[in-house]
Amino acid sequence: MRKANFFLLVVVLKCFSIEAKVTIASIFSDNMVLQRNVQIPVWGSADANEKITVQFHNQTQTTKADKNGKWMVRLQNENAGGPFTLKITGKNTIQINNVLVGEVWICSGQSNMEWSVGQSDNPEIEIPKANYPAIRHIKIDRQINSYPNANFLSKGWEICSPKTVANFTGIGYFFAQKLQNEVNVPIGIINASWGGTNIETWISREGFESSDEFKEMISEMSKIDLDALLKIKMEIAQSRIETIQKSPFSAEKVSFFKEMSFDDSHWPELYQPKAWEEQSLGNFDGIVWIRKHFSISKEQLNNTIFIEIPAIDDNDITYVNGTQVGKTDGWDVKRNYSVPNSILKEGDNVIAIRIVDTGGGGGIYGNSDALKLRIGISEISLSGTWKFQVESIRNSVNENEFPSLCYNAMIHPLIPFAFNGVLWYQGESNASRAYQYQKAFPLLINDWRTKWATDFPFYFVQLATFKTNGNSNEGCDWAELREAQAKTLSLKNTAMVVTTDVGNPNDIHPRNKKEVGNRLAANALNNLYNKKQICTGPTFSSFKTENEKAVITFENLGSGLKTNDNANSVLGFEIAGDDQVFYKAKAKIVNGRVVVSSDEVANPVAVRFGWIGDASACNLFNNEGFPVVPFRTDNWTLSTEKLKYSFITPK
């Protein structure tokens, strides 16, 4: 009997061994692009000590899997070309077809990088003409993990065509389009982006451990799996929110939250429109009810009435006096709900909105002026304080709740895949910690470069124009984040695109992704592909005073300064004296310099330019059409200096 059992065990083990298959890393699939002119790593897994043969173009290499079943070869440099076949043979064979060799770029960041061609300006024009079969795109699925993953989830590489391009990253596609038109080689775009993510989720644990700024923080992060993190998160989140609300969750009361008669006087308050992550709710995903009372007159009841909401992250059901007036799924969709006069009454009324936040930011966001009750030709603003109550907490770990989660699942599995450079668009979710971004952003770049053991080009987009709160006298986190981005140019092999002129003050997601992609491409063409051109705007160089006026000089002038609207006056400058109070300044271009003055400031000691979220009025450019980089000449205390990244500490 024992012999029979032993024989059965041997058979089972042999069958298991026979069934084990050679696998290849998930970045490798049909229609992919490999990086030209460098060694090409190809890797995967197999049985321990299994012989692996890799064939590509005119190359053949062999290796053996190590004791853990990991294997890798490095193919020799290839020139641009294709299509070729990549073949991996062990106990089974894998064949990757229609492989091109050219230029590969990683596109990462948050929603403005994730924003698709179909969501960008003029999709009805751009999509039909997107016949670029040598442009290939792969979107890495949104994933997180507390440990580094070996592979990621994805539908694989797609060939650019009118049928596929709508879902490509808009910035990445327009960058690739410009590059291919100029360089005429295949272009591969790896899209590893996630809307609403902060920068800390994209940095590795080892990166944090190497940083004086963050090493104490990361020491609080236990090495545990996602299930354990989730359990801790739910316990802490429930306790924290019940403390804020001063009451436990109660499913029995939820059905009454929409009713006019419900007493919400004991509910806590938050400001809308503004992401609740920046308020007392903090980093929260789940279901929240918000309520606001409004009053209308008998005469106003005779008009058509609409509730206008700029956007809700993510989904909503909206009620007025207990009656549903609208329902929308989509974090980037404007709401415009008709309110029947029959459900309204003279005097006090109430709006109740049930918001489902599935991840990232949450709540109403957008321009304050766009959140309103429209009554005929008049309006009642709905911006300001709303009452809120949490219905439930989402039973999952949020991508921003702990450090390194997106890095582990979406970046680490790419290592050591060969590519040329990174395009990065992120920062909106870090604006409240703008000062610390001066440390976090260079850390991310150096972290990724360390992981790949090369100082690859890293090109990024400075925050676009957006109507945020704050200014030079109050403090402006958006402007401070822009400064942190500009300071990161001190790292070698970096470039920054300024977008104060292509943003939409009323939309955090400007649709003009083509211009942004083209500006990134201009930097790449100038710096990497021997297509010399002016590719950046002027940057601040020096400041001095002459006759009670400030004189500013610039670097990177191109062929000279101009106002883009041909105005005699330069807009966007402010000036301050020793009292550190800034006043709007008069400014004009004189002999390639800008002379700045104000009747309110007799002895100027500081000048700022574009130091506001909505910097669209700034009209100072070079003759090549690139805007001047926003700047300040002072080193006075910033409004975000005391705010630091933190998370609930699982121990």
GROMACS .gro file of C-alpha atoms in nm, residues 233-251 266-268 280-282 284 287-288 388-393:
model
   34
  233LYS     CA    1  -0.787   5.046   0.741
  234MET     CA    2  -1.153   4.958   0.804
  235GLU     CA    3  -1.112   4.954   1.182
  236ILE     CA    4  -0.928   5.286   1.193
  237ALA     CA    5  -1.149   5.455   0.931
  238GLN     CA    6  -1.471   5.361   1.107
  239SER     CA    7  -1.344   5.487   1.441
  240ARG     CA    8  -1.215   5.810   1.286
  241ILE     CA    9  -1.535   5.888   1.094
  242GLU     CA   10  -1.766   5.805   1.385
  243THR     CA   11  -1.558   6.047   1.591
  244ILE     CA   12  -1.603   6.319   1.328
  245GLN     CA   13  -1.977   6.251   1.305
  246LYS     CA   14  -2.011   6.205   1.682
  247SER     CA   15  -2.232   5.904   1.619
  248PRO     CA   16  -2.200   5.544   1.496
  249PHE     CA   17  -2.309   5.435   1.151
  250SER     CA   18  -2.682   5.366   1.138
  251ALA     CA   19  -2.835   5.191   0.838
  266HIS     CA   20  -2.610   6.773   1.423
  267TRP     CA   21  -2.423   6.670   1.105
  268PRO     CA   22  -2.067   6.797   1.051
  280SER     CA   23  -1.210   6.664   0.759
  281LEU     CA   24  -1.316   6.344   0.581
  282GLY     CA   25  -0.959   6.304   0.459
  284PHE     CA   26  -1.190   5.839   0.222
  287ILE     CA   27  -2.085   5.657   0.026
  288VAL     CA   28  -2.152   6.002   0.167
  388PHE     CA   29  -2.252   6.555   0.550
  389GLN     CA   30  -2.291   6.205   0.686
  390VAL     CA   31  -2.110   5.886   0.587
  391GLU     CA   32  -2.336   5.597   0.493
  392SER     CA   33  -2.060   5.338   0.447
  393ILE     CA   34  -1.688   5.294   0.393
   0.00000   0.00000   0.00000
